[in-house]
PDB file of C-alpha atoms in Angstrom:
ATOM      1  CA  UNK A  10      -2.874  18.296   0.570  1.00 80.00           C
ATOM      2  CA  UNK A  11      -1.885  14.551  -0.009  1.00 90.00           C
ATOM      3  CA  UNK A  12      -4.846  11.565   0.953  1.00 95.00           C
ATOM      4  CA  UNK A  13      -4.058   9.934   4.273  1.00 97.00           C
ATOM      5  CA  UNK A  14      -5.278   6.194   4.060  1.00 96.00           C
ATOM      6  CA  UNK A  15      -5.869   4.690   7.912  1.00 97.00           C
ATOM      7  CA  UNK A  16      -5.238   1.225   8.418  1.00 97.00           C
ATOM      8  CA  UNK A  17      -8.676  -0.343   7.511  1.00 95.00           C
ATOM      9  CA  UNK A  18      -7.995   1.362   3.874  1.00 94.00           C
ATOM     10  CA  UNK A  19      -4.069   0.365   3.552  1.00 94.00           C
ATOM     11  CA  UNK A  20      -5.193  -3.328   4.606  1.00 94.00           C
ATOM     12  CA  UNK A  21      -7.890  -3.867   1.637  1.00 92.00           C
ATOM     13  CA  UNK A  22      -5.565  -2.360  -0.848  1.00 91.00           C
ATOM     14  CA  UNK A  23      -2.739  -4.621   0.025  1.00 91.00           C
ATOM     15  CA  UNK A  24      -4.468  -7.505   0.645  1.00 89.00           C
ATOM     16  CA  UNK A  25      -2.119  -8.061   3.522  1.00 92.00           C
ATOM     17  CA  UNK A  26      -2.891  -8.781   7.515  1.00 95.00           C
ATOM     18  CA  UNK A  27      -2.175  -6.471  10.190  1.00 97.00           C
ATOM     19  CA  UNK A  28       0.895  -8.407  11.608  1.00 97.00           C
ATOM     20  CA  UNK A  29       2.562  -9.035   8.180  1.00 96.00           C
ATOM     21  CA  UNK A  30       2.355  -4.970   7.540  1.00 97.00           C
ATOM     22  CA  UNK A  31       4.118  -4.232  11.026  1.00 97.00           C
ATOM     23  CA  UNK A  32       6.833  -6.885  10.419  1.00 97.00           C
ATOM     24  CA  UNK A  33       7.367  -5.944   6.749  1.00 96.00           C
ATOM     25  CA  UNK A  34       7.791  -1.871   8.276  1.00 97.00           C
ATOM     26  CA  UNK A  35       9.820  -3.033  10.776  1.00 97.00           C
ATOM     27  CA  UNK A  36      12.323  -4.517   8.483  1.00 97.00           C
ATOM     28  CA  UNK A  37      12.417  -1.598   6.003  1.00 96.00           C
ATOM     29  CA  UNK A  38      10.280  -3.155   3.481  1.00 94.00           C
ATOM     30  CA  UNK A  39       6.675  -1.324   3.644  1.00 97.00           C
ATOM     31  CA  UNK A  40       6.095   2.690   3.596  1.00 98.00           C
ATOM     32  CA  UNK A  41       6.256   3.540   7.384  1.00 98.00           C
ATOM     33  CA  UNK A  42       2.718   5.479   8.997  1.00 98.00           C
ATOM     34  CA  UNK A  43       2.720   9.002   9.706  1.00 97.00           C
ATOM     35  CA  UNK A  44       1.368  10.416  12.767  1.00 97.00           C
ATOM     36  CA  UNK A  45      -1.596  11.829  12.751  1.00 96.00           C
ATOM     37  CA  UNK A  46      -2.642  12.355  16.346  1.00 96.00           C
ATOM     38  CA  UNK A  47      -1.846  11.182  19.166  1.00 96.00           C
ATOM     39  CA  UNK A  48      -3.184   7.750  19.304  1.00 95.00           C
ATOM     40  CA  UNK A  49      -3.572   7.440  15.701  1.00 97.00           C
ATOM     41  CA  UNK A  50      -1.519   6.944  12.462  1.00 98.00           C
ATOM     42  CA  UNK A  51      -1.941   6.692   8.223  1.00 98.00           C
ATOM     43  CA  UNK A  52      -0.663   6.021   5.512  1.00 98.00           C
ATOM     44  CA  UNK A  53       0.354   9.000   2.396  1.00 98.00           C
ATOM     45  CA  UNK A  54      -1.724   7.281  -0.336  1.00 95.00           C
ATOM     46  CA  UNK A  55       1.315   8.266  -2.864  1.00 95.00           C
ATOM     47  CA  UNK A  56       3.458   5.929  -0.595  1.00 97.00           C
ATOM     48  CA  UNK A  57       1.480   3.094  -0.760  1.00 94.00           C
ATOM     49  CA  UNK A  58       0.649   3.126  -4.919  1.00 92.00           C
ATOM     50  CA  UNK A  59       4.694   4.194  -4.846  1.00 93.00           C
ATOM     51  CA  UNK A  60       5.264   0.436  -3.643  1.00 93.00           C
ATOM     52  CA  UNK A  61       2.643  -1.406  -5.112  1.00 89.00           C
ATOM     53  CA  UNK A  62       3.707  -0.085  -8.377  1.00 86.00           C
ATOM     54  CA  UNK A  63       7.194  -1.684  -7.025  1.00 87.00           C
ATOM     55  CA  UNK A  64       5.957  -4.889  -6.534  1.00 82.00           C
ATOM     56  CA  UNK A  65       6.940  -7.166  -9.690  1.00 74.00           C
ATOM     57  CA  UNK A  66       3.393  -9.136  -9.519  1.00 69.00           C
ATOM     58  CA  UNK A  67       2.233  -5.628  -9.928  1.00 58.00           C
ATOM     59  CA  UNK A  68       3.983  -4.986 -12.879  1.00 61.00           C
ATOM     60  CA  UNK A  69       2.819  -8.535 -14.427  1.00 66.00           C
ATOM     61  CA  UNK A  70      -0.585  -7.736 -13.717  1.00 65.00           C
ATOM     62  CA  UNK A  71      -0.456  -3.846 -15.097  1.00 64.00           C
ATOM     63  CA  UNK A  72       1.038  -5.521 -18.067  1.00 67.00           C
ATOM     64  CA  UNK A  73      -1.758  -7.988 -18.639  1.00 64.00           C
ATOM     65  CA  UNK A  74      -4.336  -5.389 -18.141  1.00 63.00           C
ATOM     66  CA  UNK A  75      -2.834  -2.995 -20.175  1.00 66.00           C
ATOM     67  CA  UNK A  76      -2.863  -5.764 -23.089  1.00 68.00           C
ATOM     68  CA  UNK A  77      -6.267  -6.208 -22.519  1.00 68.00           C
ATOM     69  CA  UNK A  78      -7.411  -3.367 -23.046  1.00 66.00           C
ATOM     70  CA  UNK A  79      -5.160  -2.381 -26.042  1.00 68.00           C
ATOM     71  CA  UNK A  80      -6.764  -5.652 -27.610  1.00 63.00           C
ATOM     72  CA  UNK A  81     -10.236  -4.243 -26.658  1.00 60.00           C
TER      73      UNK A  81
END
């Protein structure tokens, strides 16, 4: 069974504010919630690493710490 994230969880791991996570769903650009009762939503934690990984100051930063610890 996949790792449901809540809000609280999906907020810290972004970085991002509640407002700017609705308005970037809205237009298509975030992983939308799934339903998980019936007053409450989450996230699939493979969604959300899915589109950090997609984010290119992601990629820059995986680099750098990748060459880090290669030079280590």
């Amino acid at each position: 069974t996949e790792e449901l994230w809540r809000l609280r969880k999906v907020l810290a791991v972004t970085s991002m504010s509640r407002s700017w996570l609705y308005a970037e769903i809205g237009q298509g650009r975030f992983p939308a919630p799934v339903r998980v009762g019936l007053r409450a939503v989450a996230w699939r934690r493979s969604d959300i690493e899915t589109w950090l990984a997609s984010r290119p100051i992601m990629e820059e930063v995986m680099s750098e710490a990748q060459q880090l610890t290669t030079a280590l």
